[in-house]
């Protein structure tokens, strides 16, 4: 029994990271329709920026400040990415595939830049609260698991409030529902796109920082994380913020259950690597809107 | 006669190169791989550039072809010819299954579903135990001897290189003919506007499935040729990185044009030789920059640049 509860805590913490990556996609897809595969690379940027800020010789920052600065830096990278690879194509009226493919080029640029600067070795952030086991009621886990879960909950509440309670959030929704009508109502599409990419990048950067708390990561971490995050998004549905975290949790739970119990029924436990792909295929084909339906437009 | 002449000349030239390189093992090996990349790029160009399907499963079918021929020949003990036919049939069956499922998806969602399929294939290879050899793959096999008219002979060295040249030319011929047929025009029509194509009487779903199947089976055929180049098949060769490279090749060369695929494949295959002394093993950085630049400034690729230059300075300018 305690075995299962422990598995739940560790699944919840990796589910949180998948959920954050899914949220990063969602923030960009809703208003622009662009699936940005470079989110994994942004996560790597966030992680390596935090690593650099914490451990550099000249001005090592305190932990919390380094994380915030790294997330802000990733947001800046997000602005740069959309300025270079998205805005010129959108303004030229290129089909939506144009920016998506250009962003794949950016993915290669980010990845190689990181490997050029930091080398091929894996890096990780020092754990913020040590590694001893702590218990929270019946749930046992490491402090970092609870740190990841708490931070993710805060981000999701923040983004949910943004979409539901602010004028900017309403503008995002309006653009998602009908781009042309939204523009005619005086919403600045360019600004919404910038906000989507900066916000998406900051979320991805934060996901990368949290991701490195669980294990050392190298410059190749981006693409697998991007795939897992997208799989979570497909499971949960692109329509709603809650979908991202729900998808992340389902994916992480399915992965961990396969990794732990599959060989008891004769499937190699390494097959858990295939779980995100299997879920993605099943949901794309059988339920392309994901588990949660998008809300109907208010009449 | 006149129509066959260019093809015969190309075959003769490519085979001549194969024999010129026969004493230079390394270059001969690179020549074989370059030809296989060109064959893959031609197929990917037909799928992506002409039919407008962004499918990331192209390298998976290359891998399925390679693994199928090796497993059927050396694990199941079938004769090579039977293994080749069965392997191609397997590629076709899988491609039809994926293709039918994929007709429900549009745009980049197709890319993601096919990518998931390709990655699932890699996981199966890695976890396949004794059948696929796991992460290390299968090695230590040789092309079995063929029997023709009671004589046994093995294709080695320049003869095998010539075989690859013929596979490449056959691939090119198939795509070239398809492109100039009703089928090719239907593909382009679907790429540009599926509703309009359907209204003009094109069977959109069937055309999409056939395109996907033909390109995937030919990728499988190239994979079979690859299996005896290095005499080893292992999972990393068929990974996602390579299909991105294929996409970059086609876009940088000029998507939708056979010449673009050939130019892009040759350029991106050769570029690392120039770049490695300059920046080490970070060629992908340059590929990424060129890719973004191509998307921004010349979506029709290098072939488009050539067309422009010729229109401005060439014979057509008058």
Coordinates of C-alpha atoms in Angstrom, one line a residue:
Chain A
X1 CA 0.0 0.0 0.0
X2 CA 2.7 2.5 1.0
X3 CA 4.4 1.4 -2.3
X4 CA 1.4 2.6 -4.3
X5 CA 1.2 5.9 -2.3
X6 CA 4.9 6.5 -2.9
X7 CA 4.4 5.8 -6.6
X8 CA 1.5 8.3 -6.6
X9 CA 3.7 11.1 -5.2
X10 CA 6.5 10.5 -7.7
X11 CA 4.0 10.2 -10.6
X12 CA 2.3 13.4 -9.5
X13 CA 5.6 15.3 -9.5
X14 CA 6.6 14.1 -13.0
X15 CA 3.0 14.7 -14.1
X16 CA 3.3 18.3 -12.9
X17 CA 6.3 18.8 -15.2
X18 CA 4.5 17.2 -18.2
X19 CA 1.5 19.4 -17.3
X20 CA 3.6 22.6 -17.3
X21 CA 5.1 21.7 -20.7
X22 CA 1.6 21.0 -22.0
X23 CA 0.5 24.3 -20.6
X24 CA 3.3 26.1 -22.4
X25 CA 2.0 24.6 -25.7
X26 CA -1.5 25.5 -24.8
X27 CA -0.8 29.1 -24.1
X28 CA 0.7 29.5 -27.6
X29 CA -1.7 27.2 -29.5
X30 CA -4.9 28.9 -28.2
X31 CA -4.4 32.3 -29.7
X32 CA -2.0 31.5 -32.6
X33 CA -2.6 27.9 -33.7
X34 CA 1.1 27.3 -33.7
X35 CA 2.4 24.1 -32.3
X36 CA 5.9 25.0 -31.1
X37 CA 8.1 22.1 -30.7
X38 CA 10.9 24.2 -29.3
X39 CA 9.3 24.2 -25.9
X40 CA 11.5 21.4 -24.8
X41 CA 14.5 23.5 -25.9
X42 CA 13.1 26.4 -23.9
X43 CA 13.0 24.2 -20.9
X44 CA 16.6 23.3 -21.5
X45 CA 17.4 27.1 -21.8
X46 CA 15.7 27.7 -18.4
X47 CA 17.6 24.9 -16.7
X48 CA 21.0 25.8 -18.1
X49 CA 20.4 29.5 -17.3
X50 CA 19.5 28.6 -13.7
X51 CA 22.5 26.4 -13.5
X52 CA 24.8 29.2 -14.8
X53 CA 23.3 31.8 -12.4
X54 CA 23.7 29.5 -9.4
X55 CA 27.2 28.3 -10.0
X56 CA 29.1 30.9 -12.0
X57 CA 32.3 32.2 -10.5
X58 CA 31.6 35.9 -10.7
X59 CA 28.2 36.5 -9.2
X60 CA 26.4 33.4 -7.9
X61 CA 22.8 34.4 -7.1
X62 CA 20.8 33.1 -4.2
X63 CA 18.6 30.1 -5.1
X64 CA 15.2 31.8 -5.4
X65 CA 16.6 34.8 -7.2
X66 CA 18.4 32.5 -9.7
X67 CA 15.3 30.6 -10.5
X68 CA 13.2 33.8 -11.1
X69 CA 16.0 35.3 -13.2
X70 CA 16.3 32.1 -15.3
X71 CA 12.5 32.0 -15.9
X72 CA 12.6 35.7 -16.9
X73 CA 15.5 35.0 -19.2
X74 CA 13.6 32.2 -20.9
X75 CA 10.7 34.5 -21.4
X76 CA 13.0 36.9 -23.1
X77 CA 14.2 34.1 -25.3
X78 CA 10.6 33.4 -26.1
X79 CA 10.2 37.0 -27.3
X80 CA 13.3 36.7 -29.5
X81 CA 12.1 33.4 -30.9
X82 CA 8.7 34.8 -32.0
X83 CA 10.3 37.9 -33.3
X84 CA 12.7 35.9 -35.6
X85 CA 10.7 32.8 -36.6
X86 CA 7.0 33.7 -36.1
X87 CA 6.1 37.3 -36.7
X88 CA 7.8 37.8 -40.1
X89 CA 6.0 34.7 -41.5
X90 CA 2.6 35.6 -39.9
X91 CA 2.8 39.1 -41.4
X92 CA 3.7 37.7 -44.8
X93 CA 0.5 35.7 -44.6
X94 CA 2.3 32.3 -44.8
X95 CA 0.3 29.2 -44.0
X96 CA 0.4 28.1 -40.3
X97 CA 2.9 25.3 -41.2
X98 CA 5.5 28.0 -42.0
X99 CA 6.2 29.2 -38.5
X100 CA 5.9 25.6 -37.2
X101 CA 8.7 24.4 -39.5
X102 CA 10.8 27.6 -38.8
X103 CA 10.5 26.8 -35.1
X104 CA 11.9 23.3 -35.8
X105 CA 14.9 25.1 -37.2
X106 CA 15.1 27.2 -34.0
X107 CA 15.0 24.0 -32.0
X108 CA 18.2 22.8 -33.7
X109 CA 19.8 26.2 -33.1
X110 CA 18.9 26.2 -29.4
X111 CA 20.1 22.7 -28.8
X112 CA 23.4 23.1 -30.5
X113 CA 24.0 26.5 -28.8
X114 CA 23.5 24.9 -25.4
X115 CA 25.9 22.0 -26.3
X116 CA 28.4 24.5 -27.6
X117 CA 28.3 26.6 -24.4
X118 CA 27.8 23.9 -21.7
X119 CA 29.3 20.8 -23.4
X120 CA 27.7 17.4 -23.7
X121 CA 27.8 16.5 -20.0
X122 CA 24.6 16.3 -17.9
X123 CA 24.0 19.1 -15.4
X124 CA 21.6 19.4 -12.5
X125 CA 20.6 22.0 -10.0
X126 CA 21.4 21.3 -6.3
X127 CA 18.3 20.0 -4.6
X128 CA 16.8 22.9 -2.6
X129 CA 15.8 21.1 0.5
X130 CA 18.0 18.0 0.7
X131 CA 17.0 14.5 -0.2
X132 CA 15.7 13.0 3.1
X133 CA 12.3 11.4 3.0
X134 CA 9.4 13.4 4.3
X135 CA 5.8 12.4 4.9
X136 CA 2.7 14.4 4.4
X137 CA -0.2 12.5 5.9
X138 CA -0.1 9.0 4.3
X139 CA 2.0 10.3 1.3
X140 CA 5.8 9.9 1.5
X141 CA 8.2 11.5 -0.9
X142 CA 11.3 13.7 -1.1
X143 CA 10.9 17.4 -0.4
X144 CA 11.6 18.2 -4.1
X145 CA 8.5 16.2 -5.1
X146 CA 6.4 18.4 -2.9
X147 CA 8.2 21.5 -4.0
X148 CA 7.5 20.6 -7.7
X149 CA 3.8 19.9 -6.9
X150 CA 3.4 23.1 -5.0
X151 CA 5.1 25.3 -7.6
X152 CA 3.1 23.7 -10.4
X153 CA -0.2 24.2 -8.5
X154 CA 0.7 27.9 -8.1
X155 CA 1.5 28.3 -11.8
X156 CA -1.7 26.6 -12.9
X157 CA -3.9 28.7 -10.5
X158 CA -2.1 31.8 -11.8
X159 CA -2.7 30.9 -15.5
X160 CA -6.3 29.9 -14.8
X161 CA -7.0 33.2 -13.1
X162 CA -5.3 35.0 -16.0
X163 CA -7.6 33.3 -18.5
X164 CA -10.8 33.6 -16.4
X165 CA -10.5 36.9 -14.6
X166 CA -8.4 39.4 -16.6
X167 CA -9.2 41.4 -19.7
X168 CA -6.0 40.0 -21.3
X169 CA -7.1 36.5 -20.7
X170 CA -10.4 37.3 -22.4
X171 CA -8.5 38.8 -25.3
X172 CA -6.6 35.5 -25.7
X173 CA -9.9 33.6 -25.7
X174 CA -11.5 35.9 -28.2
X175 CA -8.5 35.5 -30.6
X176 CA -8.7 31.7 -30.1
X177 CA -12.4 31.7 -31.0
X178 CA -12.3 34.1 -34.0
X179 CA -9.2 35.8 -35.0
X180 CA -10.7 38.2 -37.5
X181 CA -13.6 39.2 -35.3
X182 CA -11.2 39.8 -32.4
X183 CA -9.0 42.0 -34.5
X184 CA -12.0 44.0 -35.6
X185 CA -13.0 44.5 -31.9
X186 CA -9.7 46.3 -31.4
X187 CA -7.6 43.4 -30.0
X188 CA -4.0 43.8 -31.0
X189 CA -3.1 40.4 -32.5
X190 CA 0.6 41.2 -32.5
X191 CA 0.6 41.9 -28.8
X192 CA -1.4 38.8 -28.0
X193 CA 1.1 36.7 -30.0
X194 CA 4.0 38.3 -28.2
X195 CA 2.4 37.7 -24.8
X196 CA 1.6 34.1 -25.7
X197 CA 5.2 33.3 -26.7
X198 CA 6.8 35.1 -23.7
X199 CA 4.4 33.4 -21.3
X200 CA 4.8 30.1 -23.0
X201 CA 8.5 30.3 -22.8
X202 CA 8.5 31.4 -19.2
X203 CA 6.3 28.4 -18.3
X204 CA 8.6 26.0 -20.3
X205 CA 11.7 27.5 -18.7
X206 CA 10.2 26.9 -15.2
X207 CA 9.3 23.3 -16.2
X208 CA 12.9 22.8 -17.2
X209 CA 14.2 24.1 -13.9
X210 CA 11.9 21.7 -12.0
X211 CA 12.7 18.9 -14.4
X212 CA 16.4 19.1 -13.5
X213 CA 15.7 18.7 -9.8
X214 CA 14.7 15.0 -10.4
X215 CA 17.9 14.0 -12.3
X216 CA 20.9 15.5 -14.2
X217 CA 19.9 16.5 -17.7
X218 CA 22.0 17.1 -20.8
X219 CA 21.5 19.3 -23.8
X220 CA 19.5 16.5 -25.5
X221 CA 16.7 16.7 -22.9
X222 CA 14.5 19.0 -24.9
X223 CA 12.9 16.8 -27.5
X224 CA 11.8 13.9 -25.3
X225 CA 10.3 16.4 -22.8
X226 CA 8.5 18.2 -25.7
X227 CA 7.1 14.9 -26.9
X228 CA 5.9 14.0 -23.4
X229 CA 4.4 17.4 -22.9
X230 CA 2.6 17.2 -26.2
X231 CA 1.3 13.8 -25.4
X232 CA -0.1 15.2 -22.1
X233 CA -1.7 18.0 -24.0
X234 CA -3.4 15.7 -26.5
X235 CA -4.7 13.5 -23.7
X236 CA -6.1 16.5 -21.7
X237 CA -7.3 18.5 -24.7
X238 CA -6.1 21.8 -26.0
X239 CA -9.3 23.7 -25.1
X240 CA -8.9 24.2 -21.3
X241 CA -6.1 25.0 -18.9
X242 CA -7.2 22.1 -16.6
X243 CA -6.7 19.7 -19.4
X244 CA -3.0 20.2 -19.5
X245 CA -2.5 19.2 -15.9
X246 CA -5.0 16.3 -16.1
X247 CA -3.2 15.0 -19.2
X248 CA 0.2 15.3 -17.5
X249 CA -1.0 13.3 -14.5
X250 CA -2.6 10.6 -16.6
X251 CA 0.5 10.3 -18.7
X252 CA 2.9 10.2 -15.7
X253 CA 0.7 7.6 -13.9
X254 CA 0.5 5.4 -17.0
X255 CA 4.3 5.6 -17.4
X256 CA 5.1 4.8 -13.8
X257 CA 2.6 1.9 -13.6
X258 CA 4.1 0.4 -16.8
X259 CA 7.6 0.9 -15.5
X260 CA 6.8 -0.8 -12.2
X261 CA 4.3 -3.5 -13.0
X262 CA 4.6 -4.4 -16.8
X263 CA 7.2 -7.1 -16.4
X264 CA 4.9 -9.0 -14.0
X265 CA 2.6 -9.6 -17.0
X266 CA 5.4 -10.3 -19.4
X267 CA 6.0 -6.9 -21.0
X268 CA 9.5 -5.5 -20.7
X269 CA 9.4 -2.5 -18.3
X270 CA 11.4 -0.5 -20.9
X271 CA 8.1 -0.3 -22.8
X272 CA 7.1 2.5 -20.5
X273 CA 9.1 4.7 -22.8
X274 CA 6.4 4.0 -25.4
X275 CA 3.5 5.0 -23.3
X276 CA 3.4 8.7 -24.3
X277 CA 3.5 7.7 -28.0
X278 CA 0.8 5.1 -27.6
X279 CA -1.5 7.5 -25.7
X280 CA -0.8 10.2 -28.3
X281 CA -1.8 7.9 -31.2
X282 CA -4.9 6.6 -29.4
X283 CA -6.2 10.1 -28.4
X284 CA -5.4 11.7 -31.8
X285 CA -7.4 9.1 -33.6
X286 CA -10.2 8.3 -31.1
X287 CA -10.7 11.6 -29.3
X288 CA -8.9 14.5 -30.9
X289 CA -10.5 17.0 -28.6
X290 CA -8.9 15.4 -25.6
X291 CA -10.7 14.4 -22.4
X292 CA -12.0 17.9 -21.5
X293 CA -14.2 19.6 -24.1
X294 CA -13.5 23.3 -24.8
X295 CA -16.1 25.5 -23.3
X296 CA -18.8 26.7 -25.6
X297 CA -18.6 30.3 -26.7
X298 CA -21.0 32.4 -24.6
X299 CA -23.7 33.6 -26.8
Chain B
X1 CA 15.2 5.4 -77.3
X2 CA 15.7 9.2 -76.8
X3 CA 13.5 9.0 -73.7
X4 CA 15.6 6.2 -72.1
X5 CA 18.9 7.8 -73.0
X6 CA 19.2 10.3 -70.0
X7 CA 18.3 7.5 -67.6
X8 CA 20.9 5.1 -69.1
X9 CA 23.5 7.9 -69.1
X10 CA 22.8 8.6 -65.4
X11 CA 23.0 4.9 -64.6
X12 CA 26.3 4.6 -66.5
X13 CA 27.8 7.7 -64.8
X14 CA 26.8 6.6 -61.3
X15 CA 28.1 3.1 -61.8
X16 CA 31.3 4.5 -63.3
X17 CA 31.8 6.5 -60.1
X18 CA 31.1 3.4 -58.0
X19 CA 34.0 1.7 -59.9
X20 CA 36.3 4.7 -59.7
X21 CA 35.9 4.7 -55.9
X22 CA 36.3 1.0 -55.5
X23 CA 39.9 1.2 -54.0
X24 CA 38.9 4.0 -51.6
X25 CA 36.8 2.2 -49.0
X26 CA 35.8 5.3 -47.0
X27 CA 34.7 7.3 -50.0
X28 CA 32.9 4.4 -51.5
X29 CA 31.0 4.0 -48.2
X30 CA 30.1 7.7 -48.1
X31 CA 29.0 7.5 -51.8
X32 CA 26.6 4.6 -50.9
X33 CA 25.1 6.5 -48.0
X34 CA 24.8 9.7 -50.0
X35 CA 22.8 7.9 -52.6
X36 CA 20.5 6.4 -50.0
X37 CA 20.0 9.9 -48.5
X38 CA 19.1 11.2 -51.9
X39 CA 16.6 8.3 -52.4
X40 CA 15.0 9.1 -49.0
X41 CA 14.9 12.8 -49.8
X42 CA 13.2 12.2 -53.1
X43 CA 10.5 10.2 -51.3
X44 CA 10.1 12.7 -48.5
X45 CA 9.9 15.4 -51.1
X46 CA 7.0 13.6 -52.9
X47 CA 5.2 13.1 -49.6
X48 CA 5.8 16.5 -48.1
X49 CA 6.6 18.8 -51.0
X50 CA 4.2 17.5 -53.6
X51 CA 1.4 15.8 -51.6
X52 CA 1.7 18.2 -48.7
X53 CA 1.8 15.6 -45.9
X54 CA 4.1 16.3 -43.0
X55 CA 4.9 12.8 -42.0
X56 CA 7.8 12.0 -39.6
X57 CA 7.5 8.3 -40.2
X58 CA 9.8 8.2 -43.2
X59 CA 12.8 7.0 -41.4
X60 CA 10.8 4.5 -39.4
X61 CA 9.9 2.8 -42.7
X62 CA 13.5 2.9 -43.7
X63 CA 14.2 1.1 -40.5
X64 CA 11.4 -1.4 -40.9
X65 CA 12.8 -2.3 -44.3
X66 CA 16.3 -2.8 -43.0
X67 CA 15.3 -4.7 -39.9
X68 CA 12.7 -6.8 -41.8
X69 CA 15.2 -8.1 -44.4
X70 CA 17.8 -8.8 -41.7
X71 CA 15.4 -10.6 -39.4
X72 CA 13.7 -12.6 -42.1
X73 CA 17.0 -13.7 -43.7
X74 CA 19.1 -14.4 -40.7
X75 CA 16.7 -15.1 -37.8
X76 CA 14.0 -16.8 -39.8
X77 CA 16.3 -18.4 -42.4
X78 CA 14.4 -17.4 -45.5
X79 CA 16.1 -16.9 -48.9
X80 CA 17.0 -13.3 -49.5
X81 CA 14.5 -12.9 -52.4
X82 CA 11.6 -14.1 -50.3
X83 CA 12.8 -11.9 -47.4
X84 CA 12.9 -8.8 -49.6
X85 CA 9.4 -9.4 -51.0
X86 CA 7.9 -10.1 -47.5
X87 CA 9.7 -7.1 -46.1
X88 CA 8.3 -4.8 -48.7
X89 CA 4.8 -6.4 -48.1
X90 CA 5.2 -5.7 -44.4
X91 CA 6.1 -2.0 -45.2
X92 CA 3.1 -1.8 -47.4
X93 CA 0.7 -3.3 -44.9
X94 CA 1.9 -1.0 -42.1
X95 CA 1.9 2.0 -44.4
X96 CA -1.7 1.4 -45.4
X97 CA -2.7 1.0 -41.8
X98 CA -1.0 4.2 -40.7
X99 CA -2.2 5.9 -43.9
X100 CA -5.8 5.0 -43.3
X101 CA -5.6 6.2 -39.7
X102 CA -3.8 9.4 -40.8
X103 CA -6.4 10.5 -43.3
X104 CA -8.4 11.6 -40.2
X105 CA -5.7 14.0 -39.2
X106 CA -4.7 17.3 -40.8
X107 CA -1.6 19.5 -40.9
X108 CA 0.8 19.1 -38.1
X109 CA -1.4 16.7 -36.2
X110 CA -0.5 14.2 -38.9
X111 CA 3.2 15.0 -38.2
X112 CA 2.7 14.3 -34.5
X113 CA 0.9 11.0 -35.0
X114 CA 3.5 9.7 -37.4
X115 CA 6.2 10.9 -35.1
X116 CA 4.6 8.9 -32.3
X117 CA 4.5 5.9 -34.6
X118 CA 8.1 6.3 -35.4
X119 CA 9.2 6.6 -31.8
X120 CA 7.0 3.7 -30.8
X121 CA 8.9 1.7 -33.5
X122 CA 12.2 2.7 -31.8
X123 CA 11.0 1.6 -28.4
X124 CA 9.9 -1.8 -29.8
X125 CA 13.3 -2.2 -31.5
X126 CA 15.1 -1.4 -28.2
X127 CA 12.9 -3.7 -26.1
X128 CA 12.5 -6.4 -28.7
X129 CA 14.9 -8.8 -27.0
X130 CA 16.5 -11.5 -29.1
X131 CA 14.4 -10.8 -32.2
X132 CA 15.7 -7.2 -32.8
X133 CA 18.9 -7.4 -30.8
X134 CA 17.8 -4.7 -28.4
X135 CA 19.7 -1.4 -28.1
X136 CA 22.8 -2.9 -29.8
X137 CA 20.9 -4.1 -32.8
X138 CA 21.9 -6.9 -35.1
X139 CA 25.4 -7.2 -36.5
X140 CA 27.8 -9.8 -37.9
X141 CA 25.9 -10.8 -41.0
X142 CA 26.8 -10.6 -44.6
X143 CA 24.9 -10.3 -47.8
X144 CA 24.1 -14.0 -48.7
X145 CA 25.2 -15.3 -52.1
X146 CA 22.7 -15.1 -54.9
X147 CA 22.0 -18.0 -57.2
X148 CA 21.3 -17.2 -60.8
X149 CA 21.3 -19.9 -63.5
X150 CA 23.1 -22.4 -61.3
X151 CA 26.0 -20.0 -60.6
X152 CA 26.5 -18.6 -57.1
X153 CA 27.8 -15.1 -56.7
X154 CA 27.9 -12.4 -54.1
X155 CA 27.6 -8.7 -54.7
X156 CA 30.5 -6.9 -53.1
X157 CA 32.4 -3.7 -53.4
X158 CA 31.6 -1.6 -56.5
X159 CA 28.9 -4.2 -57.6
X160 CA 26.9 -3.5 -54.5
X161 CA 27.4 0.2 -54.9
X162 CA 26.1 -0.1 -58.4
X163 CA 23.0 -1.9 -57.0
X164 CA 22.4 1.0 -54.7
X165 CA 22.7 3.4 -57.7
X166 CA 20.1 1.4 -59.5
X167 CA 17.8 1.5 -56.4
X168 CA 18.2 5.2 -56.4
X169 CA 17.5 5.6 -60.1
X170 CA 14.4 3.3 -59.9
X171 CA 13.1 5.4 -56.9
X172 CA 13.7 8.6 -58.9
X173 CA 12.0 7.1 -62.0
X174 CA 8.9 6.1 -60.0
X175 CA 8.5 9.5 -58.5
X176 CA 9.3 11.3 -61.7
X177 CA 6.6 9.3 -63.6
X178 CA 4.1 9.6 -60.8
X179 CA 4.6 13.4 -60.6
X180 CA 3.9 13.7 -64.3
X181 CA 0.7 11.7 -64.2
X182 CA -2.9 12.3 -63.2
X183 CA -1.9 11.0 -59.8
X184 CA 0.8 13.7 -59.3
X185 CA -1.5 16.5 -60.3
X186 CA -4.1 15.1 -57.9
X187 CA -1.5 15.2 -55.1
X188 CA -0.6 18.8 -55.8
X189 CA -4.3 19.8 -56.0
X190 CA -4.9 18.2 -52.6
X191 CA -1.9 19.9 -51.1
X192 CA -3.0 23.3 -52.3
X193 CA -6.7 23.0 -51.5
X194 CA -8.3 19.7 -50.5
X195 CA -11.9 20.9 -50.8
X196 CA -11.4 22.2 -54.3
X197 CA -9.6 19.0 -55.3
X198 CA -12.5 16.9 -53.9
X199 CA -15.0 19.1 -55.8
X200 CA -13.1 18.4 -59.0
X201 CA -13.6 14.7 -58.5
X202 CA -10.3 13.7 -56.8
X203 CA -10.7 11.0 -54.3
X204 CA -8.8 12.8 -51.5
X205 CA -8.6 10.0 -48.9
X206 CA -7.5 7.3 -51.4
X207 CA -4.9 9.6 -53.0
X208 CA -3.4 10.4 -49.6
X209 CA -3.3 6.7 -48.6
X210 CA -1.6 5.7 -51.9
X211 CA 1.0 8.5 -51.6
X212 CA 1.8 7.5 -48.1
X213 CA 2.1 3.9 -49.0
X214 CA 4.2 4.3 -52.1
X215 CA 6.7 6.7 -50.5
X216 CA 6.9 4.5 -47.3
X217 CA 7.5 1.3 -49.3
X218 CA 10.3 2.9 -51.3
X219 CA 11.8 4.2 -48.1
X220 CA 11.7 0.5 -46.9
X221 CA 13.4 -0.6 -50.1
X222 CA 16.2 2.0 -49.5
X223 CA 16.4 0.6 -45.9
X224 CA 16.9 -2.9 -47.3
X225 CA 19.8 -1.6 -49.3
X226 CA 21.2 0.1 -46.2
X227 CA 21.1 -3.1 -44.2
X228 CA 24.1 -4.4 -46.1
X229 CA 26.1 -1.2 -46.3
X230 CA 27.3 -1.2 -42.7
X231 CA 26.2 -4.8 -42.0
X232 CA 24.7 -3.7 -38.8
X233 CA 21.2 -2.4 -38.0
X234 CA 20.6 -0.6 -34.7
X235 CA 18.0 1.8 -33.3
X236 CA 19.8 5.1 -33.2
X237 CA 20.2 5.1 -37.0
X238 CA 16.5 5.4 -37.5
X239 CA 15.8 8.1 -34.8
X240 CA 13.9 11.3 -35.0
X241 CA 17.0 13.5 -35.6
X242 CA 17.4 12.0 -39.0
X243 CA 13.9 12.7 -40.1
X244 CA 14.4 16.4 -39.1
X245 CA 17.5 16.4 -41.2
X246 CA 15.4 15.0 -44.1
X247 CA 12.9 17.8 -43.7
X248 CA 15.7 20.4 -43.6
X249 CA 17.2 18.9 -46.8
X250 CA 13.9 19.1 -48.7
X251 CA 13.0 22.6 -47.5
X252 CA 16.5 24.0 -48.1
X253 CA 16.8 22.4 -51.5
X254 CA 13.3 23.5 -52.6
X255 CA 10.3 21.5 -51.6
X256 CA 8.0 20.2 -54.3
X257 CA 10.9 19.8 -56.8
X258 CA 12.9 16.7 -57.5
X259 CA 16.0 18.8 -58.2
X260 CA 15.5 20.5 -54.8
X261 CA 15.5 17.2 -53.0
X262 CA 18.6 16.0 -54.7
X263 CA 20.4 19.3 -54.2
X264 CA 19.3 19.6 -50.6
X265 CA 20.3 16.0 -49.8
X266 CA 23.8 16.3 -51.4
X267 CA 24.4 19.7 -49.8
X268 CA 23.4 18.8 -46.2
X269 CA 25.2 15.5 -46.5
X270 CA 28.5 17.1 -47.7
X271 CA 28.3 20.2 -45.5
X272 CA 29.6 18.6 -42.3
X273 CA 32.9 17.8 -44.1
X274 CA 33.4 21.5 -44.6
X275 CA 32.0 22.5 -41.2
X276 CA 33.6 20.0 -38.9
X277 CA 37.1 21.6 -39.2
X278 CA 35.6 25.0 -38.5
X279 CA 33.1 24.4 -35.6
X280 CA 33.5 20.8 -34.6
X281 CA 30.4 18.6 -34.4
X282 CA 27.9 21.4 -34.2
X283 CA 26.8 21.3 -37.9
X284 CA 23.2 21.1 -36.7
X285 CA 23.6 24.7 -35.6
X286 CA 24.3 25.8 -39.2
X287 CA 21.5 23.5 -40.5
X288 CA 19.1 25.2 -38.1
X289 CA 20.2 28.7 -39.1
X290 CA 20.0 27.9 -42.8
X291 CA 16.6 26.3 -42.3
X292 CA 15.1 29.3 -40.5
X293 CA 16.6 31.6 -43.2
X294 CA 15.1 29.5 -45.9
X295 CA 11.7 29.6 -44.3
X296 CA 11.9 33.4 -43.9
X297 CA 13.5 34.5 -47.1
X298 CA 13.2 31.7 -49.7
X299 CA 10.5 29.2 -49.0
X300 CA 11.1 27.7 -52.5
X301 CA 14.7 26.8 -51.5
X302 CA 17.9 26.8 -53.5
X303 CA 16.1 25.7 -56.7
X304 CA 13.9 28.8 -56.3
X305 CA 17.1 30.9 -56.1
X306 CA 18.4 29.2 -59.2
X307 CA 15.2 29.8 -61.1
X308 CA 15.3 33.5 -60.2
X309 CA 18.9 33.9 -61.3
X310 CA 18.2 32.2 -64.6
X311 CA 15.1 34.4 -65.1
X312 CA 17.2 37.5 -64.6
X313 CA 20.4 36.7 -66.4
X314 CA 19.8 33.6 -68.4
X315 CA 18.4 32.9 -71.8
X316 CA 14.8 33.4 -70.7
X317 CA 15.5 37.1 -69.9
X318 CA 15.1 38.5 -73.3

